[in-house]
PDB file of C-alpha atoms in Angstrom:
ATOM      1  CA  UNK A   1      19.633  -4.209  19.956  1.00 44.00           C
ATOM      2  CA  UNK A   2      23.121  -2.801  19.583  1.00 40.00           C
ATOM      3  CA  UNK A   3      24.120  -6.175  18.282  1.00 43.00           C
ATOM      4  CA  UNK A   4      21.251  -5.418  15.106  1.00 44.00           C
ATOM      5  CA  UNK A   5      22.202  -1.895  14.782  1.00 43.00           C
ATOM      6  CA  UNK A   6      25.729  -3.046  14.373  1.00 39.00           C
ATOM      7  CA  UNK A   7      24.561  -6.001  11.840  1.00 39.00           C
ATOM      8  CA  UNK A   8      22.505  -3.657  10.460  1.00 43.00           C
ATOM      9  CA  UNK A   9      25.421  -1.158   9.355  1.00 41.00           C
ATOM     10  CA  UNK A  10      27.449  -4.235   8.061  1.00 39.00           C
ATOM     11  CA  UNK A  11      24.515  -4.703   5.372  1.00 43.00           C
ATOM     12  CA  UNK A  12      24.490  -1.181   4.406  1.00 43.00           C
ATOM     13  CA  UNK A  13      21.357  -0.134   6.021  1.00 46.00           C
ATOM     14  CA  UNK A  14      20.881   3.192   7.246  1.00 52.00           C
ATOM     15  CA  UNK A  15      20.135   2.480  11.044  1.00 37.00           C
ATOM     16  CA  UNK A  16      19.776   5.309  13.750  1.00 33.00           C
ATOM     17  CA  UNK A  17      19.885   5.041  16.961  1.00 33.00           C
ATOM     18  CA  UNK A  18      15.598   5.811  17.520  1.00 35.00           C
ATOM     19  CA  UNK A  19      13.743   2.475  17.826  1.00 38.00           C
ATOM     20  CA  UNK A  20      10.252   1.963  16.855  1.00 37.00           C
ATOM     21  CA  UNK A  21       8.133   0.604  19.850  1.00 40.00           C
ATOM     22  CA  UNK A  22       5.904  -1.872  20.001  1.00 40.00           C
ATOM     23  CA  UNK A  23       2.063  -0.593  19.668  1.00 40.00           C
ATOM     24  CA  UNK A  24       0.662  -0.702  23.153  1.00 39.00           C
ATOM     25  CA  UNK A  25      -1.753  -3.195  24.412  1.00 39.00           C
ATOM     26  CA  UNK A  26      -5.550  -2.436  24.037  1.00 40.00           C
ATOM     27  CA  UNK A  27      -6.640  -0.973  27.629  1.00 36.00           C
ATOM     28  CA  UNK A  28     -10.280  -1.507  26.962  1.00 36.00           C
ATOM     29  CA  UNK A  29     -10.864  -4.862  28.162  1.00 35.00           C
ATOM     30  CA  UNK A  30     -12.436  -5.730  31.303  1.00 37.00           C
ATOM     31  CA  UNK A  31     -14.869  -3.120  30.377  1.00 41.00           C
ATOM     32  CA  UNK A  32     -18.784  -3.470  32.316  1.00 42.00           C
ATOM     33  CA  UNK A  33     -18.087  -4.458  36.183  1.00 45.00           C
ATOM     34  CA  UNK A  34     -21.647  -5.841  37.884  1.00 42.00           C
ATOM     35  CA  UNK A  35     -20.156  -4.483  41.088  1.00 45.00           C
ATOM     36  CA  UNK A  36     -20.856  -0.933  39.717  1.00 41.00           C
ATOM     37  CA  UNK A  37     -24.456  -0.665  39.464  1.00 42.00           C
ATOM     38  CA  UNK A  38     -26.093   1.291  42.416  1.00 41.00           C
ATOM     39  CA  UNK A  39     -27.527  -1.220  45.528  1.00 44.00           C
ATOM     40  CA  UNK A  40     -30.991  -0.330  45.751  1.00 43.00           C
ATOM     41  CA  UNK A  41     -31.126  -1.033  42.148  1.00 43.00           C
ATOM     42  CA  UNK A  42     -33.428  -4.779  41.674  1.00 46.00           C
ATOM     43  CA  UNK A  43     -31.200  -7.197  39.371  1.00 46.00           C
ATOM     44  CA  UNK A  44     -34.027  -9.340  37.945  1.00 47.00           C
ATOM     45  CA  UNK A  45     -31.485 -11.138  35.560  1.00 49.00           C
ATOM     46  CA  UNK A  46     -28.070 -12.008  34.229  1.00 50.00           C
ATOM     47  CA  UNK A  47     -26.200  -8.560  33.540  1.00 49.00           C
ATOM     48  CA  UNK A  48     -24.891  -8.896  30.073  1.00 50.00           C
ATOM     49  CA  UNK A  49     -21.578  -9.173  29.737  1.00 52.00           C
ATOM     50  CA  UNK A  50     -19.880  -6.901  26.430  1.00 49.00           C
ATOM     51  CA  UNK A  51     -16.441  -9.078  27.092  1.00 51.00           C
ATOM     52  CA  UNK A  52     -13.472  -7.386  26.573  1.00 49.00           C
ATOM     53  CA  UNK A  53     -12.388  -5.253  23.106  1.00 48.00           C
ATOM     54  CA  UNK A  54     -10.667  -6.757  20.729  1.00 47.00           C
ATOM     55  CA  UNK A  55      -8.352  -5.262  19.284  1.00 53.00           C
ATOM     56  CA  UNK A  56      -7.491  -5.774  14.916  1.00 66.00           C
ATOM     57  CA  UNK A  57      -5.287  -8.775  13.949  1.00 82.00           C
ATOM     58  CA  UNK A  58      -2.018  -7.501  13.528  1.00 89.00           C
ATOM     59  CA  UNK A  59      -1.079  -7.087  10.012  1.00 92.00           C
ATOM     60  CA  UNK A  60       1.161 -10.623   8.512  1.00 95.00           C
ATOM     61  CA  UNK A  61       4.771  -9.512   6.685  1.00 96.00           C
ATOM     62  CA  UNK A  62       6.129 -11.674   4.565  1.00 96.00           C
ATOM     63  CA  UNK A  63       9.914 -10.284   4.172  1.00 96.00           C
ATOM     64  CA  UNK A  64      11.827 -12.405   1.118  1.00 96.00           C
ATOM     65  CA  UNK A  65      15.288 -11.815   0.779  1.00 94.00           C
ATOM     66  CA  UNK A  66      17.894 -13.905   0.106  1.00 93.00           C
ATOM     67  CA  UNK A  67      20.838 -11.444   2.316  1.00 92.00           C
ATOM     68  CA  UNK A  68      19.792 -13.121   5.923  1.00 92.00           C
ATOM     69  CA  UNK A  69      21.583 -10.031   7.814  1.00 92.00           C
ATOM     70  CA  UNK A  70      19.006  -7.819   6.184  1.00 92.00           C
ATOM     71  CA  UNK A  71      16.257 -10.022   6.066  1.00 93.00           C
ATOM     72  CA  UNK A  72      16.998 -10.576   9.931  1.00 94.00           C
ATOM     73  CA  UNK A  73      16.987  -6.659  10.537  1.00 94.00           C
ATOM     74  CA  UNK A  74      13.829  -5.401   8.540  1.00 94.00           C
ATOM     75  CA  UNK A  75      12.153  -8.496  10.549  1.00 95.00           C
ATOM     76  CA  UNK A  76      13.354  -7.064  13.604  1.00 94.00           C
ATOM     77  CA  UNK A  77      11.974  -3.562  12.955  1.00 94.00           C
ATOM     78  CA  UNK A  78       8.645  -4.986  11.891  1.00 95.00           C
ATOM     79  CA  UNK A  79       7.867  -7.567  14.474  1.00 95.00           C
ATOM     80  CA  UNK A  80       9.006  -4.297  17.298  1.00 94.00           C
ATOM     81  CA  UNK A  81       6.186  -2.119  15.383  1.00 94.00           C
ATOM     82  CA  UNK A  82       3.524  -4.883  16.052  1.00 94.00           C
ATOM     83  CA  UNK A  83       3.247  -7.238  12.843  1.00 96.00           C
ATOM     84  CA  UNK A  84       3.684 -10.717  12.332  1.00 95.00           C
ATOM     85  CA  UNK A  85       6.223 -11.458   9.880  1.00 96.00           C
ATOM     86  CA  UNK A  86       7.173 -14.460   8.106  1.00 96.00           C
ATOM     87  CA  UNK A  87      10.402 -15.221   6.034  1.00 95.00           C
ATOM     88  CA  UNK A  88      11.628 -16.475   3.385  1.00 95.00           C
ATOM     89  CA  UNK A  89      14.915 -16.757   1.010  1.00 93.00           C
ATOM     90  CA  UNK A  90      13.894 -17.323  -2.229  1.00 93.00           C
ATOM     91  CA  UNK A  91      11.155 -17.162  -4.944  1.00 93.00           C
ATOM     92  CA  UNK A  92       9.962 -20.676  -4.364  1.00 94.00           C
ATOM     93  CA  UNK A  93      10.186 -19.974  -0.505  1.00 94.00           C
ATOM     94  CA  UNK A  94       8.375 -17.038  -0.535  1.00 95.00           C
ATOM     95  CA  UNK A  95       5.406 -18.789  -2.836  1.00 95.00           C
ATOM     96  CA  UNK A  96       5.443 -21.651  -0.215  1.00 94.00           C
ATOM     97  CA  UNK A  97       4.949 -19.099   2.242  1.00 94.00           C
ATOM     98  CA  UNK A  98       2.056 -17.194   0.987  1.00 95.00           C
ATOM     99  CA  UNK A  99       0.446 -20.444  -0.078  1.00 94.00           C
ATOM    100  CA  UNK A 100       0.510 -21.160   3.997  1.00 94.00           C
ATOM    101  CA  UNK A 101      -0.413 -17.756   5.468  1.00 94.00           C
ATOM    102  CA  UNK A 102      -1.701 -15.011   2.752  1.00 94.00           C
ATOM    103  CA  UNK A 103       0.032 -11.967   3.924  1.00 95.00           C
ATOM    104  CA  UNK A 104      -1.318  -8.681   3.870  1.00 93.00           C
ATOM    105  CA  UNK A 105       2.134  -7.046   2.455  1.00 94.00           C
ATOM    106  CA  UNK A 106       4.853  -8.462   0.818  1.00 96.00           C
ATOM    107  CA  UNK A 107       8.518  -6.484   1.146  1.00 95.00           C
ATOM    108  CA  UNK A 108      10.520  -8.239  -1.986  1.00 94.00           C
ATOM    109  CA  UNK A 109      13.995  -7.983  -3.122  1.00 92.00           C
ATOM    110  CA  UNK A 110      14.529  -7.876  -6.432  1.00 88.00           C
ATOM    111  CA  UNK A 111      17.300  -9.676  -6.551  1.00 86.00           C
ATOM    112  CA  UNK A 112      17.046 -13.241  -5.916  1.00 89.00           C
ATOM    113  CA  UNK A 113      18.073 -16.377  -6.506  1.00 87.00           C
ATOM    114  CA  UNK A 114      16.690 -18.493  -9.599  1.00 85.00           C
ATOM    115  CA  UNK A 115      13.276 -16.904  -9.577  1.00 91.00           C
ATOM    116  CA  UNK A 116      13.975 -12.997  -9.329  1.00 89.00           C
ATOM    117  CA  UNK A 117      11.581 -10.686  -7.281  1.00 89.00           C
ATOM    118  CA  UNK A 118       9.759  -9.901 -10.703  1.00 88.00           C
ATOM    119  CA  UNK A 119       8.774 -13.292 -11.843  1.00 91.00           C
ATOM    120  CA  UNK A 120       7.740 -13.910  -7.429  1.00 93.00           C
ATOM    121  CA  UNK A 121       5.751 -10.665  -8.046  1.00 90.00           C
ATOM    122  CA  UNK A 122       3.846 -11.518 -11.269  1.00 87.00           C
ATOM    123  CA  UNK A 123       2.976 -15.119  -9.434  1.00 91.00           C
ATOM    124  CA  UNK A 124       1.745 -13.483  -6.272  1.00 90.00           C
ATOM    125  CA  UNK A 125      -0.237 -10.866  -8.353  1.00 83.00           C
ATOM    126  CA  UNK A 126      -1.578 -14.399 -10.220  1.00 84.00           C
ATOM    127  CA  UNK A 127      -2.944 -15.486  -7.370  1.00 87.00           C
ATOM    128  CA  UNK A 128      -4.813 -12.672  -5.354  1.00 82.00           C
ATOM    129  CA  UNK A 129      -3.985  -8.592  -4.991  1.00 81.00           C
ATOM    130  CA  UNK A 130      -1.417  -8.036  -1.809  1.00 88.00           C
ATOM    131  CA  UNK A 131       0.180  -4.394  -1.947  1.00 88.00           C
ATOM    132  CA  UNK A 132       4.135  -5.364  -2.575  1.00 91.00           C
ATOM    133  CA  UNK A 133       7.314  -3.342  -1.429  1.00 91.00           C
ATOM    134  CA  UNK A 134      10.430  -3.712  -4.262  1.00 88.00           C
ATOM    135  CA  UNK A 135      13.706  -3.777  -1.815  1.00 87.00           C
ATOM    136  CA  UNK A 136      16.524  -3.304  -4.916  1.00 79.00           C
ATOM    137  CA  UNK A 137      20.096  -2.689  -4.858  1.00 69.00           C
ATOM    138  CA  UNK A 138      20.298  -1.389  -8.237  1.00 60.00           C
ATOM    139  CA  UNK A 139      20.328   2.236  -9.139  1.00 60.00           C
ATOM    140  CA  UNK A 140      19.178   1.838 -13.147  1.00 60.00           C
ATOM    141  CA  UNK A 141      15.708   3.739 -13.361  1.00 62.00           C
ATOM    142  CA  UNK A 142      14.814   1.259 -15.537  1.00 66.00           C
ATOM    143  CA  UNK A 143      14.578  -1.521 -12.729  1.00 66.00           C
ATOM    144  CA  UNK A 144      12.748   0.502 -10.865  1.00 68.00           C
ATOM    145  CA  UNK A 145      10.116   1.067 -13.648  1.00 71.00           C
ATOM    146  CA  UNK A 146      10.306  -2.279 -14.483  1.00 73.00           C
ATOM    147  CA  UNK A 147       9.374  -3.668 -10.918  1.00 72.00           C
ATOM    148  CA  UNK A 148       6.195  -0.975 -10.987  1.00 73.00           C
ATOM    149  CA  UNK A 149       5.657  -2.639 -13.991  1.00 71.00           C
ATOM    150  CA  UNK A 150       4.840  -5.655 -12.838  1.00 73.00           C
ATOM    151  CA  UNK A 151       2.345  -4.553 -10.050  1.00 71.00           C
ATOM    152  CA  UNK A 152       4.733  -3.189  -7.314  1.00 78.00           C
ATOM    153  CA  UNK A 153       3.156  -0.404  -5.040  1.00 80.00           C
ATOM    154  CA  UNK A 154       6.198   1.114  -4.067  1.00 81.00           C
ATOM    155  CA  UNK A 155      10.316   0.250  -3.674  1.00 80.00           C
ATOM    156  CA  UNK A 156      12.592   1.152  -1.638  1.00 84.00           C
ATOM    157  CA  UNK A 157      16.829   1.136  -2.802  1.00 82.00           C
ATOM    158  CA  UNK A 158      19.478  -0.088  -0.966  1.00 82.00           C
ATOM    159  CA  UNK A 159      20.880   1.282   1.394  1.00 82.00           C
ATOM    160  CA  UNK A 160      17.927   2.254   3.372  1.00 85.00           C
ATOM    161  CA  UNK A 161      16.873   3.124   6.754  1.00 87.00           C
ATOM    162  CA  UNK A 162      14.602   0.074   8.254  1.00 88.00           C
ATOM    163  CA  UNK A 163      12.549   2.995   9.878  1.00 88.00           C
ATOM    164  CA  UNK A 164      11.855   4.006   6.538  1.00 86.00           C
ATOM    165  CA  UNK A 165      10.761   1.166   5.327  1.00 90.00           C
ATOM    166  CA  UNK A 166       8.213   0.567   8.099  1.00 92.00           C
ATOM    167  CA  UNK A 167       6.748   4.046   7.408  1.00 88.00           C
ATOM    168  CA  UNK A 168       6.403   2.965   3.943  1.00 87.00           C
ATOM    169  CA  UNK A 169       4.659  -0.414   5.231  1.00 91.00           C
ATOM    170  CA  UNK A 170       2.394   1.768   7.240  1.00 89.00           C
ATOM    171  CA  UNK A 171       1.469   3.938   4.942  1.00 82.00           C
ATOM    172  CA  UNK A 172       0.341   1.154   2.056  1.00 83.00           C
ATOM    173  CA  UNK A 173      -1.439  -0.963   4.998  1.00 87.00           C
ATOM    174  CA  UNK A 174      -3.503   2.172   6.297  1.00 80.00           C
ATOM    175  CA  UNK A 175      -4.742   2.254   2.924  1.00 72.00           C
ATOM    176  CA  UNK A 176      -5.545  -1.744   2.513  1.00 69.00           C
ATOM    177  CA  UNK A 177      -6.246  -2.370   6.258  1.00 61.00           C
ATOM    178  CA  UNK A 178      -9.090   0.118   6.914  1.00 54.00           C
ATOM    179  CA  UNK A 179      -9.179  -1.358  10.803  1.00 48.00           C
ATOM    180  CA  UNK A 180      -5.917  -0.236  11.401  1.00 46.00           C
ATOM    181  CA  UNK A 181      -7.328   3.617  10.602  1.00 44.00           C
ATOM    182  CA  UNK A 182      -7.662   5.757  13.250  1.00 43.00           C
ATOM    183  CA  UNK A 183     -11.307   6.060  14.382  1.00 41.00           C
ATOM    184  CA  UNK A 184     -11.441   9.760  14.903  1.00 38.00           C
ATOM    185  CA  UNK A 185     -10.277  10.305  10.982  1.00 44.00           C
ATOM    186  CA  UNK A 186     -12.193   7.362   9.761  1.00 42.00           C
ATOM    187  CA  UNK A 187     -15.321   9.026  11.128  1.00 47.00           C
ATOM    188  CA  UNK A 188     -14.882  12.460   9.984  1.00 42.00           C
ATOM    189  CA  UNK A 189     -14.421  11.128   6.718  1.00 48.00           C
ATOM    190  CA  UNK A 190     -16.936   8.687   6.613  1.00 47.00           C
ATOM    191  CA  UNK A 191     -19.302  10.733   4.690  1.00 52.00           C
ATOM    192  CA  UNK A 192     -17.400  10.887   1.870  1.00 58.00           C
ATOM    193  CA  UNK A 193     -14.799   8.160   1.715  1.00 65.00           C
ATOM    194  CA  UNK A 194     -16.762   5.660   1.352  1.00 73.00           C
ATOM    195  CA  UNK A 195     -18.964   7.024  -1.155  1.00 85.00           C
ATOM    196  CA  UNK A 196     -19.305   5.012  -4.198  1.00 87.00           C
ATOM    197  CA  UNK A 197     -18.096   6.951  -7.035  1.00 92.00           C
ATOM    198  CA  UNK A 198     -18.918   6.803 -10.724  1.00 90.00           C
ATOM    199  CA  UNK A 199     -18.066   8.419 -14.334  1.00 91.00           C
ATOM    200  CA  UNK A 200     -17.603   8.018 -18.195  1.00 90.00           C
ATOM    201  CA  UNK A 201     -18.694   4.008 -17.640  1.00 91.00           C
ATOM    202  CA  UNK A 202     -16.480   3.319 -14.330  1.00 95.00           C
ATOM    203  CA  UNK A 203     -17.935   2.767 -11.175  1.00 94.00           C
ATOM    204  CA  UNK A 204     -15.678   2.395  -7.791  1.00 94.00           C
ATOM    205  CA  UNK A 205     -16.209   0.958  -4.346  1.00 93.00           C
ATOM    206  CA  UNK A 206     -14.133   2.440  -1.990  1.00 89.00           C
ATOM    207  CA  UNK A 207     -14.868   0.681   1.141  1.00 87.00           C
ATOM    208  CA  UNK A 208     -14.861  -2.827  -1.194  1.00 87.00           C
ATOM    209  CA  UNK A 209     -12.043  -1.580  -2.605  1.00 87.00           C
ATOM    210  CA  UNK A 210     -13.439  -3.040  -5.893  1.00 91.00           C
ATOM    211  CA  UNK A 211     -13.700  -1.193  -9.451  1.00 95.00           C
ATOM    212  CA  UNK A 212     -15.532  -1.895 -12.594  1.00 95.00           C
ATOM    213  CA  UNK A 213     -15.636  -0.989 -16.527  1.00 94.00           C
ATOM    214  CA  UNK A 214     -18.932  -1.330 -17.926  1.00 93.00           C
ATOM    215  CA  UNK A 215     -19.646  -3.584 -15.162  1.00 92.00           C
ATOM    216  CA  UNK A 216     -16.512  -5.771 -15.804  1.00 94.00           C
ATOM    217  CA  UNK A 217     -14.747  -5.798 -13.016  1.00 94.00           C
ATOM    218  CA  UNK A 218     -10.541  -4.379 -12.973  1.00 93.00           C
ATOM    219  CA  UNK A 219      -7.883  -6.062 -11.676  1.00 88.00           C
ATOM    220  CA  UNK A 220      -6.056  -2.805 -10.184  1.00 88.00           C
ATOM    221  CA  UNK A 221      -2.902  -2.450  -7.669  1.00 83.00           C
ATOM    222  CA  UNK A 222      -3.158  -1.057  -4.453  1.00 81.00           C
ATOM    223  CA  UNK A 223      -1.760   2.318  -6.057  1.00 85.00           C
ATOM    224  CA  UNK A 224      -4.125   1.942  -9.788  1.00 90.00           C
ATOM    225  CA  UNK A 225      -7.031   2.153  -6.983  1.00 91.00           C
ATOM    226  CA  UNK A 226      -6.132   4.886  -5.274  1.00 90.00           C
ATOM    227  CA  UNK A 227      -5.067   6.698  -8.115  1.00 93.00           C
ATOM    228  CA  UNK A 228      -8.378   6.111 -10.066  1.00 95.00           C
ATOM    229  CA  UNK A 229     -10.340   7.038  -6.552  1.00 95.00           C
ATOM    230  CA  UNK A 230      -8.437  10.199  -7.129  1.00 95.00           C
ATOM    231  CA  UNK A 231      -9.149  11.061 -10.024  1.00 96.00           C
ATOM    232  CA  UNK A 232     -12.896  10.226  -9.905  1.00 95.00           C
ATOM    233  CA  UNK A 233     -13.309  12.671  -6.821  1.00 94.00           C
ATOM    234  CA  UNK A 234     -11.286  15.392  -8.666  1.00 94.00           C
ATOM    235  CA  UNK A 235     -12.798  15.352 -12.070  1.00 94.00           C
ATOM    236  CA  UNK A 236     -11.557  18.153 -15.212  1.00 93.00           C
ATOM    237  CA  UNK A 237      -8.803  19.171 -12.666  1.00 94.00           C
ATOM    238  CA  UNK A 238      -4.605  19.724 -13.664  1.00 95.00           C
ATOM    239  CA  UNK A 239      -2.695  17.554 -11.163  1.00 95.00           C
ATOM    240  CA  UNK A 240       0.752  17.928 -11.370  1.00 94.00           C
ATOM    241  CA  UNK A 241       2.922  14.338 -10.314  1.00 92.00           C
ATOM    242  CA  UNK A 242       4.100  16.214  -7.542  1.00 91.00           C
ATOM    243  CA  UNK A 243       0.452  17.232  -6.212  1.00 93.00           C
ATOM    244  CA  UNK A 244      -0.068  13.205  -7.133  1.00 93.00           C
ATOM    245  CA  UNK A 245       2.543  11.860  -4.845  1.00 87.00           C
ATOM    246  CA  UNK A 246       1.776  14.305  -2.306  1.00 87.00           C
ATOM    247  CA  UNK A 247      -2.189  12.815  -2.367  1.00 89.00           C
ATOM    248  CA  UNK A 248      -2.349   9.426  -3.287  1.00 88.00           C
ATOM    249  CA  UNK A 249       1.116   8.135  -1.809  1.00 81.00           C
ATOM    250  CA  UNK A 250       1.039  10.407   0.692  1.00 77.00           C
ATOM    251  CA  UNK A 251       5.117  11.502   0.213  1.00 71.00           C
ATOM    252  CA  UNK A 252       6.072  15.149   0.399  1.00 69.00           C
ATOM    253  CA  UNK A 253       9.318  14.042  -2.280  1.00 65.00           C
ATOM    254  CA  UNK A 254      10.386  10.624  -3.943  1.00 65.00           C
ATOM    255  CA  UNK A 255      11.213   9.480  -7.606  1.00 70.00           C
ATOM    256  CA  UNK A 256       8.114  10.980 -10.100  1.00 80.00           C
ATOM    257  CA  UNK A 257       8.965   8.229 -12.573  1.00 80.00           C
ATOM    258  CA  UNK A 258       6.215   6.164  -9.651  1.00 82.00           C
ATOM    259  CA  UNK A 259       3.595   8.148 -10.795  1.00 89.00           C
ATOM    260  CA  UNK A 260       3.994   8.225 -14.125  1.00 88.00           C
ATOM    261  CA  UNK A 261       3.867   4.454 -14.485  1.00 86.00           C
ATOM    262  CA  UNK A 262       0.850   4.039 -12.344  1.00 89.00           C
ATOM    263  CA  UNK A 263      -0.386   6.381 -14.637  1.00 93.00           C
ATOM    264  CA  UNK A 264       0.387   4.433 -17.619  1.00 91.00           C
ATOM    265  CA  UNK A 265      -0.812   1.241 -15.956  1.00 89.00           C
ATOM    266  CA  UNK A 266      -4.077   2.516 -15.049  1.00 94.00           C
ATOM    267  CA  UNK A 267      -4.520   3.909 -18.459  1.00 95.00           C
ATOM    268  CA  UNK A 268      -3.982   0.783 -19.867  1.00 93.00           C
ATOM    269  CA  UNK A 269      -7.193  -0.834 -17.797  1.00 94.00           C
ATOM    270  CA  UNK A 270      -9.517   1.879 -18.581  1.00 95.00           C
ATOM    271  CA  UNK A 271      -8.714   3.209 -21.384  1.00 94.00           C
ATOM    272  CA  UNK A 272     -10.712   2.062 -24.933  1.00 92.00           C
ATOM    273  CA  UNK A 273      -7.679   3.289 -26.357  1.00 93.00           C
ATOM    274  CA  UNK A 274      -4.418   3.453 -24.382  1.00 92.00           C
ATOM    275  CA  UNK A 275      -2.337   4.934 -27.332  1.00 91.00           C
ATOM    276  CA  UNK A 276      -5.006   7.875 -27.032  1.00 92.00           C
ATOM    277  CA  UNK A 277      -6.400   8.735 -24.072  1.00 93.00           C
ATOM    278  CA  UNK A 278      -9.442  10.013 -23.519  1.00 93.00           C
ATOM    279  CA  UNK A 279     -10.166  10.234 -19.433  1.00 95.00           C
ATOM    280  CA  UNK A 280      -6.649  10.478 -18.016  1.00 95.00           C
ATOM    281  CA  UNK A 281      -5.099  13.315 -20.190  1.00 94.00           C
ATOM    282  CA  UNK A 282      -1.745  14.763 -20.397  1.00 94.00           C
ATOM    283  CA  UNK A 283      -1.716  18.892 -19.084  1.00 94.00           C
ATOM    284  CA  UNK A 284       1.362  19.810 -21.130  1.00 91.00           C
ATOM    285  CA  UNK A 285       3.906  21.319 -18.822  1.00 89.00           C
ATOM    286  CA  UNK A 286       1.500  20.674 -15.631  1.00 91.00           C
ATOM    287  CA  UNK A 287       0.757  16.823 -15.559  1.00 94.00           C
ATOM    288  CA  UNK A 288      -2.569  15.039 -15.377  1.00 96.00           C
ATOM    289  CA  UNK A 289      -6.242  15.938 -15.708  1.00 95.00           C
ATOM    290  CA  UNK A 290      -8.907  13.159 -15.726  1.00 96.00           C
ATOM    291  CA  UNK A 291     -12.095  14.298 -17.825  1.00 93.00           C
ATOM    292  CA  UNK A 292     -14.668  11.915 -17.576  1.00 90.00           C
ATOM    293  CA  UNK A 293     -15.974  13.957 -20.849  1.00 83.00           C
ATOM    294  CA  UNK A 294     -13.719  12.562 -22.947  1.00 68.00           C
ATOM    295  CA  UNK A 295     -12.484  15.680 -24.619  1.00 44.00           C
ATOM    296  CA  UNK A 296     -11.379  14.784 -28.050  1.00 41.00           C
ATOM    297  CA  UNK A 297      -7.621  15.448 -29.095  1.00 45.00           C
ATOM    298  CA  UNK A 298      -5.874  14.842 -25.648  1.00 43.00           C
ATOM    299  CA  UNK A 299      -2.119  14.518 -25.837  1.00 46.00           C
ATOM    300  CA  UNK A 300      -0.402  11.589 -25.014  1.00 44.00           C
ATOM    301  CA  UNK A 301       2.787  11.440 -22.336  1.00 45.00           C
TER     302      UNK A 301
END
């Protein structure tokens, strides 16, 4: 480990000294002992057996960068917080990859080889919806837009803490991996969660995580979907992008320019008219309201 930390710090990664543990073993199994059932009881037949719980597939990684110090120590960090990650150097590599084992989250560096991390991004996005993390070394805004652009769900900038990163990784699985959700909160919550919701011609499906216009159905991001779940569930309310980050990505600070392009993206898919919105309007000096009433004259950001 102090070999990694000390790789780690050569790459410019923020590394403490805290490691993440592995998640501990399910306890469960071996559960329903025929031994334990009183002796002047009659057994008349086989005892059924319930097996032993199973617990959720870990969640598959694939990390693509073409730095293999940094590649090595985000793997590292992952694989100790219990997923299965795969690797890969390039654009073509990383295609090959997910071709072989779909993963459930890709973390992407921008920067690569040939084929950047955009044109890897738009071809994964081609193929099927997988939640993406932008690693970038560049401090221009506009990169960072740009990768959001393209159907990133979050980045993260170099340097940066690999304990960070897998907090980020958690966070965007909890939301696309409802197994990995803690039972107690997933019940509490069931009630209402999984509600399908509905307004001005949209319906949404959170538990399918699927979304429709006029019964066509939209190709949204991991983020568009949350967002629009939002803002169906808090109708003719002012959200400012702070209150926005603070709900849907579930960060108490970060870069605001995120929500405003998911914003813009997810206009753009349910929108008639995305020069002149009509359902997600602009609160001048507050942020966001979505009206499902279509108010006429809403400003645009």
């Amino acid at each position: 480990m102090e070999q990694q930390q000390d790789v780690a710090g050569a790459a410019g990664c923020d590394v403490g000294s805290a490691e993440r543990g592995p998640r501990p073993a399910d306890e469960t199994a071996g559960a329903g002992n025929p031994d334990s059932r009183p002796a002047d009881h009659e057994h008349t037949g086989p005892s059924p057996d319930p097996g032993p719980a199973l617990a959720p597939d870990p969640a598959r990684i694939l990390v693509v960068d073409d730095d293999p110090t940094v590649a090595e120590v985000v793997t590292g960090y992952l694989e100790r917080a219990g997923y299965v990650v795969d690797r890969a150097g390039d654009g073509p590599g990383a295609l090959d990859g997910a071709a072989e084992h779909w993963p459930d989250l890709v973390v992407l560096d921008l920067m690569l080889p040939g084929m950047d991390g955009l044109d890897v991004c738009r071809r994964l996005r081609a193929r099927g919806p997988v939640p993406v993390i932008m690693l970038t070394a560049r401090g221009d805004e506009d990169d960072r837009i740009l990768g959001l652009e393209v159907g990133a769900d979050d980045y993260v900038t170099k340097p940066f803490s690999p304990r960070e990163l897998v907090l980020r990784v958690e966070s965007v699985l909890r939301r696309t991996r409802p197994a990995d959700r803690p039972a107690a909160n997933a019940n509490a919550n069931a009630n209402t969660s999984a509600r399908p919701l509905g307004a001005a011609g949209l319906t949404l499906d959170p538990e399918a995580r699927r979304a429709a216009k006029h019964g066509v159905e939209l190709a949204l991001t991991l983020r568009e979907f949350d967002l629009l779940t939002f803002f169906l569930r808090h109708p003719a309310r002012a959200y400012s992008r702070e209150d926005l980050m603070r709900e849907v990505w579930g960060w108490d600070f970060g870069d605001l320019s995120t929500v405003t392009v998911h914003v813009r993206r997810l206009r753009n898919k349910v929108e008639d008219d995305p020069a002149r919105p009509r359902l997600i309007q602009t609160v001048w000096g507050v942020g966001y309201r979505f009206d499902p009433e279509g108010a006429a004259g809403p400003e645009v950001a």
